[in-house]
XYZ file of C-alpha atoms in Angstrom:
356
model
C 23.838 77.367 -17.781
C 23.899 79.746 -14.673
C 25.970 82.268 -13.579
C 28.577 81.665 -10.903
C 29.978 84.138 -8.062
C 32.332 85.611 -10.923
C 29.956 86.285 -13.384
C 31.282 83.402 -15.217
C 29.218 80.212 -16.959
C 29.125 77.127 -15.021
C 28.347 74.175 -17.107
C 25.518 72.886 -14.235
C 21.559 74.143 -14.454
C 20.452 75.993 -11.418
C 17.715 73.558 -10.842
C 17.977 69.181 -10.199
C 17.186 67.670 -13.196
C 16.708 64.134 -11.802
C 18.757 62.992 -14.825
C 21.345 60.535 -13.445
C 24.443 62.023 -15.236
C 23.808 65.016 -14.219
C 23.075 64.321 -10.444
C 25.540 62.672 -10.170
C 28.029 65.726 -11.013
C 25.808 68.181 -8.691
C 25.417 65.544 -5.705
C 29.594 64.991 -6.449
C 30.145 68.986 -6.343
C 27.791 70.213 -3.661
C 27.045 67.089 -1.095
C 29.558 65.515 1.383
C 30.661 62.458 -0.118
C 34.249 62.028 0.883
C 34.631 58.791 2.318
C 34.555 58.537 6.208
C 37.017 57.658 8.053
C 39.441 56.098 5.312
C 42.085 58.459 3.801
C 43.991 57.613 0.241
C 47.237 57.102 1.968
C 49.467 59.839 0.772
C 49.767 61.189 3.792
C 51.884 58.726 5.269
C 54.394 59.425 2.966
C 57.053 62.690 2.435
C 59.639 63.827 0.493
C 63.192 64.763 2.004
C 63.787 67.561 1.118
C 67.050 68.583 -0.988
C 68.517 71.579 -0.077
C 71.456 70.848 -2.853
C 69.224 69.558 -5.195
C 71.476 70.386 -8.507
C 69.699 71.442 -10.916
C 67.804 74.208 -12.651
C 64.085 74.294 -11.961
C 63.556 75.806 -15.982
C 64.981 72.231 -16.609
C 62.435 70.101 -14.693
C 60.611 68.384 -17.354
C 57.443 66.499 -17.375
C 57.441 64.455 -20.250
C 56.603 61.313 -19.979
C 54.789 58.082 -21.845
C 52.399 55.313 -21.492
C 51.800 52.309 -22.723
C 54.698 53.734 -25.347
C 52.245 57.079 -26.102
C 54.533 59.990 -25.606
C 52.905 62.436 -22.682
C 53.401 66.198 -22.141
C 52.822 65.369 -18.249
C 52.234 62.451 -16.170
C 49.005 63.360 -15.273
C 45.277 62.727 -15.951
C 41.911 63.574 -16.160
C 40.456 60.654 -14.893
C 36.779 59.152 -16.012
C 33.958 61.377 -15.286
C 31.034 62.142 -17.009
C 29.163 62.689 -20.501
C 25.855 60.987 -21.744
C 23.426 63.982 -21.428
C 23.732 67.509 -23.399
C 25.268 68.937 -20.458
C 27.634 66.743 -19.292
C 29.194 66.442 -23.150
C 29.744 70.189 -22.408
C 31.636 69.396 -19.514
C 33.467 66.586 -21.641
C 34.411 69.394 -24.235
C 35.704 71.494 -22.112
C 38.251 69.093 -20.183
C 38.816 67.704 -23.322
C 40.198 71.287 -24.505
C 42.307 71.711 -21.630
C 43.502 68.628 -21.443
C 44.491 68.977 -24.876
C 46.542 72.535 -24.252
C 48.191 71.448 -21.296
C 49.181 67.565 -22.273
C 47.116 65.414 -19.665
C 45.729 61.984 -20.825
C 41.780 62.161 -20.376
C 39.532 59.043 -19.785
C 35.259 59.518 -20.456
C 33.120 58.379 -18.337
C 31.056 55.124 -19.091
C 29.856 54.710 -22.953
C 27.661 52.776 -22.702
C 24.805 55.308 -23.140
C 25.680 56.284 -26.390
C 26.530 52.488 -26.984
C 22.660 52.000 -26.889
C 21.809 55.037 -27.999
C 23.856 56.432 -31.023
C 22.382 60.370 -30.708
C 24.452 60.759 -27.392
C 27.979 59.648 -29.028
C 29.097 63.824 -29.373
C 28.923 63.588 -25.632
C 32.141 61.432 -25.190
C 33.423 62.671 -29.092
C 36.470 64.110 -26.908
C 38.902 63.297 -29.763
C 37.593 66.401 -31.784
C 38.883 68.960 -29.160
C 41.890 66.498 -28.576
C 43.380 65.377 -30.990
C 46.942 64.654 -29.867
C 46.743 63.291 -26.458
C 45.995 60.061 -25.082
C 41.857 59.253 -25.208
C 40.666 56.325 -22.965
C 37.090 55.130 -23.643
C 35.132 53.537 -20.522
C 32.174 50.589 -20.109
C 31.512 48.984 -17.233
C 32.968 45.589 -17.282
C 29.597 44.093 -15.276
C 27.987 45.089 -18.712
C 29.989 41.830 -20.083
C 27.371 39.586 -18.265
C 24.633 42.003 -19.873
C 24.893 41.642 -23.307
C 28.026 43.802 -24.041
C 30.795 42.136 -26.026
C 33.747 42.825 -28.663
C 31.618 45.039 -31.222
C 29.992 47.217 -28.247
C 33.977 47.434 -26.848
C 35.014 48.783 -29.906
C 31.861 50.997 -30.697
C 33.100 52.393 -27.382
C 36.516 53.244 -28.404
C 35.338 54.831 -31.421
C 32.506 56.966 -30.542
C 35.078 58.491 -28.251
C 37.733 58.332 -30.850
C 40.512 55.953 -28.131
C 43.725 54.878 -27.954
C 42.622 52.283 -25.257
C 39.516 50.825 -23.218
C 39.070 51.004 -19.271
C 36.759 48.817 -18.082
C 36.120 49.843 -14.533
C 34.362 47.458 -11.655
C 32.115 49.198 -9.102
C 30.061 46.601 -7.441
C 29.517 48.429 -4.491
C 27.885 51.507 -6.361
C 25.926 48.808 -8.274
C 24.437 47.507 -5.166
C 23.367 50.873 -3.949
C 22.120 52.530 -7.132
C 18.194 52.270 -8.142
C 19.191 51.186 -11.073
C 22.100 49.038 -10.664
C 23.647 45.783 -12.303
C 24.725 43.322 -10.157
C 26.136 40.090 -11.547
C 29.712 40.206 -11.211
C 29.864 36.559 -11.526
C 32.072 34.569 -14.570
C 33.273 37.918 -15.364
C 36.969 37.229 -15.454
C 36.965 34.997 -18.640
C 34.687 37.431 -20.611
C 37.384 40.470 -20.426
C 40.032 37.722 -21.355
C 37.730 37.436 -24.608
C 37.855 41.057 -25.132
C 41.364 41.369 -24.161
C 42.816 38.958 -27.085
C 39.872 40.444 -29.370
C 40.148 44.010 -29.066
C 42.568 46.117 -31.216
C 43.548 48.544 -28.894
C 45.350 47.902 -25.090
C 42.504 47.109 -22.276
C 42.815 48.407 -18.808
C 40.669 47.894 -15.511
C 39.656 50.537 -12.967
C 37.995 50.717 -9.325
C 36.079 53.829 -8.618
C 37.128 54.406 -5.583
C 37.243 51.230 -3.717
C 40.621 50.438 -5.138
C 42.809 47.134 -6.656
C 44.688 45.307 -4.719
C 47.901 43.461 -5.844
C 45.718 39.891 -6.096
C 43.336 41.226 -7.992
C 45.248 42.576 -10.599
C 48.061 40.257 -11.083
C 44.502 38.717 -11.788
C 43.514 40.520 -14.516
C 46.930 41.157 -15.652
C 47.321 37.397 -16.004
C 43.902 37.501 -18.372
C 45.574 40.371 -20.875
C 44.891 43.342 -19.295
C 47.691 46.021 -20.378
C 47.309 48.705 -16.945
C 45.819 49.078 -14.016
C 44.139 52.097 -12.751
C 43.750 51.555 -8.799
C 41.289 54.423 -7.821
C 41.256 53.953 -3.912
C 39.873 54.893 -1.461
C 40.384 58.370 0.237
C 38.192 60.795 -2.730
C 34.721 60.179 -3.798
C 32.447 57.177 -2.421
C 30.023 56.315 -4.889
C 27.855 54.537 -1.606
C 27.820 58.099 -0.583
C 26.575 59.369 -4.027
C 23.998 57.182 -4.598
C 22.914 57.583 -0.978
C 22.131 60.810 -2.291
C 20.065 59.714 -5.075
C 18.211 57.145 -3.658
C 14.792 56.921 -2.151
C 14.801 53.601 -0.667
C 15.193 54.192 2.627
C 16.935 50.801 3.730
C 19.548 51.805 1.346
C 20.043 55.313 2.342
C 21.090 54.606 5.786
C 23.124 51.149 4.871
C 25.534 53.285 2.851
C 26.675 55.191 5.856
C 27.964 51.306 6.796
C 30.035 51.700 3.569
C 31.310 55.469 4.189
C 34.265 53.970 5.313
C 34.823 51.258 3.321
C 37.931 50.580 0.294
C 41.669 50.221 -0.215
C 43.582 53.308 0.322
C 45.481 54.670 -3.190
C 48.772 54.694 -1.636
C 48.789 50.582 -0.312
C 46.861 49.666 -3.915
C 49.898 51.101 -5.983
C 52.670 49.907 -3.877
C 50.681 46.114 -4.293
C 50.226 46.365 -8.081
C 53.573 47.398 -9.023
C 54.910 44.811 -6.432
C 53.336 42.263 -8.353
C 53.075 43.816 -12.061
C 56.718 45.225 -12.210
C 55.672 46.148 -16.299
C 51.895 47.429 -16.415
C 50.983 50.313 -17.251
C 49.764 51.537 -13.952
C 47.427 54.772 -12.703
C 47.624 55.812 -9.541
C 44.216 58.153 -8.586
C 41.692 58.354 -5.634
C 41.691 61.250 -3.632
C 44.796 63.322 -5.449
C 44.401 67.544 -5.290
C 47.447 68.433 -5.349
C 50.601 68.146 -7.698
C 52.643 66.638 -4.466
C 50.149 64.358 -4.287
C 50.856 63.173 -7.665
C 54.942 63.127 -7.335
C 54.184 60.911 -4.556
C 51.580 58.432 -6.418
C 54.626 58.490 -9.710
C 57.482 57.934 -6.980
C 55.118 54.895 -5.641
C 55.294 53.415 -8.888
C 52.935 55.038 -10.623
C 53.003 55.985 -14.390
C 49.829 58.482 -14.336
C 48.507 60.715 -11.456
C 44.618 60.508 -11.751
C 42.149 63.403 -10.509
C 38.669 63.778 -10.635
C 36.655 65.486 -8.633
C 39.365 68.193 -7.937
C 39.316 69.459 -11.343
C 35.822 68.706 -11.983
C 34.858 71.606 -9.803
C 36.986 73.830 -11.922
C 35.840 72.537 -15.304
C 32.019 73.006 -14.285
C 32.768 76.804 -13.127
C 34.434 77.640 -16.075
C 37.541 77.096 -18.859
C 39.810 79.863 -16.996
C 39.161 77.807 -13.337
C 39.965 74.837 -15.351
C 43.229 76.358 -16.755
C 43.839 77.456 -13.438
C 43.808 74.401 -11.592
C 45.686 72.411 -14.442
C 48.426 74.668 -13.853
C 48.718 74.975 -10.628
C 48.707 70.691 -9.944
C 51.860 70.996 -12.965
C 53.437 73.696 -10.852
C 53.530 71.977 -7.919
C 54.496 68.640 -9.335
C 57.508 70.412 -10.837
C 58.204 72.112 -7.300
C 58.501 68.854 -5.729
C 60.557 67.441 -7.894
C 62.999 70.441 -7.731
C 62.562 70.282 -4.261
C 64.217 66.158 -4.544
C 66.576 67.093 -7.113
C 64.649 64.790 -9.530
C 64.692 66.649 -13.091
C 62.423 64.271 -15.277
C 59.765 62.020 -14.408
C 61.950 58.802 -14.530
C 64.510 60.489 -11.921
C 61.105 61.106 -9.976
C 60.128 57.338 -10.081
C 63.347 56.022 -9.423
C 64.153 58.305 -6.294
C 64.965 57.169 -2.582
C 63.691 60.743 -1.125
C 60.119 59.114 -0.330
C 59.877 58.063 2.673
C 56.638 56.222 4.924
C 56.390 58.711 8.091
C 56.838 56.417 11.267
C 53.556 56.061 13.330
């Protein structure tokens, strides 16, 4: 661990590693890899403002549920990270906070400790969280690579789940040295796991977004909710880009910096066409108005990642920090609509598309 600026312990080593979980936190944290000239959406969209909005902020409530889990808050800590000593830390400690303040938490992709049992405390978020919701995370390509129903639920228990995301990212696939391509037939194998597994099954982008087709699609096979991550945050082209040596590659990403389906049109098409899934709305959030407007889109969770991964690297009191302040602001807007709980939030007509 290194010091930071404030004397506190960030999670990261001072030094590469070349260890792919790892890099891929320090190229997220310290490289450009926004996508390029694609936004999530959000910003098309406002809230009128109430200036009668009749009620008492102290009342404004977060509580929520999915999926029929009660929820402190709407909100979570979407899929990251863990496999390696030091990205487990990083899982503890958003597991911790998560915990305190109520968020749901996803891991990021088992699989490693799938195939290799000694990394399983890495993703072991249920110890530091017991009460909230846990969702464990494999790749659903890894269904046309040997993966099946006992390696889905060694998944949800090493992390100790309430549910299974398995999350689609061809693109990064494509572009990373060591990447899995055969997306092919895949459709009928998460069926199999769907009917098979004892816990609700979701699907997730990561970053490139669902469209309404594709997951009335998926819907239609079993899946239980949807977690669009659009477009607008993190492109994984542009992480890898960062990681890769082949040259061909590096400068074919840059095609891809712009590529995806912004957050905002993904949620308005799934709940369009899945009026009862549980649905996630994440790519690109930061701020707690950008999660009132993701829940008044239809939404049931807010997802962020990178903008409290920053935080939770630096150290628990950043992470507390920014926790707080997304809840804060969440609650301000929905003072600021007159919209006292999270339903009233969902159900209101004070978001509105901004004319071009």
């Amino acid at each position: 661990m290194s010091e930071n600026h404030a004397g506190k312990k960030s999670l990261l080593p001072e030094i590469a590693t070349g260890e792919r979980k790892i890099e891929h936190v320090r190229i997220s944290l310290s490289e450009e890899v926004s996508g390029v000239g694609v936004t999530n959406g959000l910003e098309k969209y406002r809230f009128r403002h109430s200036a009668l909005p009749e009620i008492d902020f102290d009342a404004v409530t977060l509580e929520s549920s999915f999926l029929g889990m009660p929820v402190r808050t709407p909100l979570l800590i979407s899929s990251m990270t863990g496999g390696s000593k030091t990205t487990g830390a990083i899982n503890e400690r958003l597991a911790a906070a998560a915990e305190s303040r109520g968020w749901a938490m996803g891991v990021g992709s088992v699989r490693a400790a799938v195939e290799r049992e000694e990394l399983g405390y890495t993703f072991d978020v249920r110890r530091h969280a017991p009460t909230i919701p846990v969702i464990a995370n494999l790749g659903a390509v890894q269904l046309n690579y040997g993966f099946g129903i006992e390696e889905c639920r060694r998944a949800v228990d090493i992390a100790g789940a309430d549910m299974l995301v398995l999350h689609f990212n061809g693109l990064q696939e494509v572009f990373q040295p060591e990447g899995n391509t055969n997306f092919s037939g895949l459709l009928s194998k998460i069926e199999q796991v769907c009917r098979q597994l004892e816990v609700p099954v979701g699907a997730k982008e990561v970053g490139w977004g669902i469209d309404g087709g594709t997951a009335a699609r998926l819907l239609q096979a079993g899946v239980k909710f949807v977690d669009v991550a659009g477009a607008g945050g993190t492109s994984w082209s542009q992480v890898e880009k960062h990681r890769s040596k082949d040259s061909m590659r590096r400068a074919a990403a840059e095609a891809f910096a712009g590529w995806g389906n912004p957050t905002a049109e993904c949620i308005e098409e799934v709940r369009k066409v899945c009026a009862d899934a549980g649905l996630i709305g994440s790519g690109g959030l930061k701020t707690g108005v950008d999660a009132a407007k993701v829940l008044a889109l239809g939404a049931d969770l807010a997802g962020f990642g990178r903008s409290v991964l920053g935080p939770a690297v630096e150290s628990e009191e950043a992470l507390h920090a920014a926790l707080a302040q997304v809840e804060f602001e969440l609650r301000t807007a929905m003072f600021g609509i007159g919209a006292a709980t999270v339903a009233a939030l969902r159900a209101t007509d004070r978001l509105v598309r901004i004319q071009p």
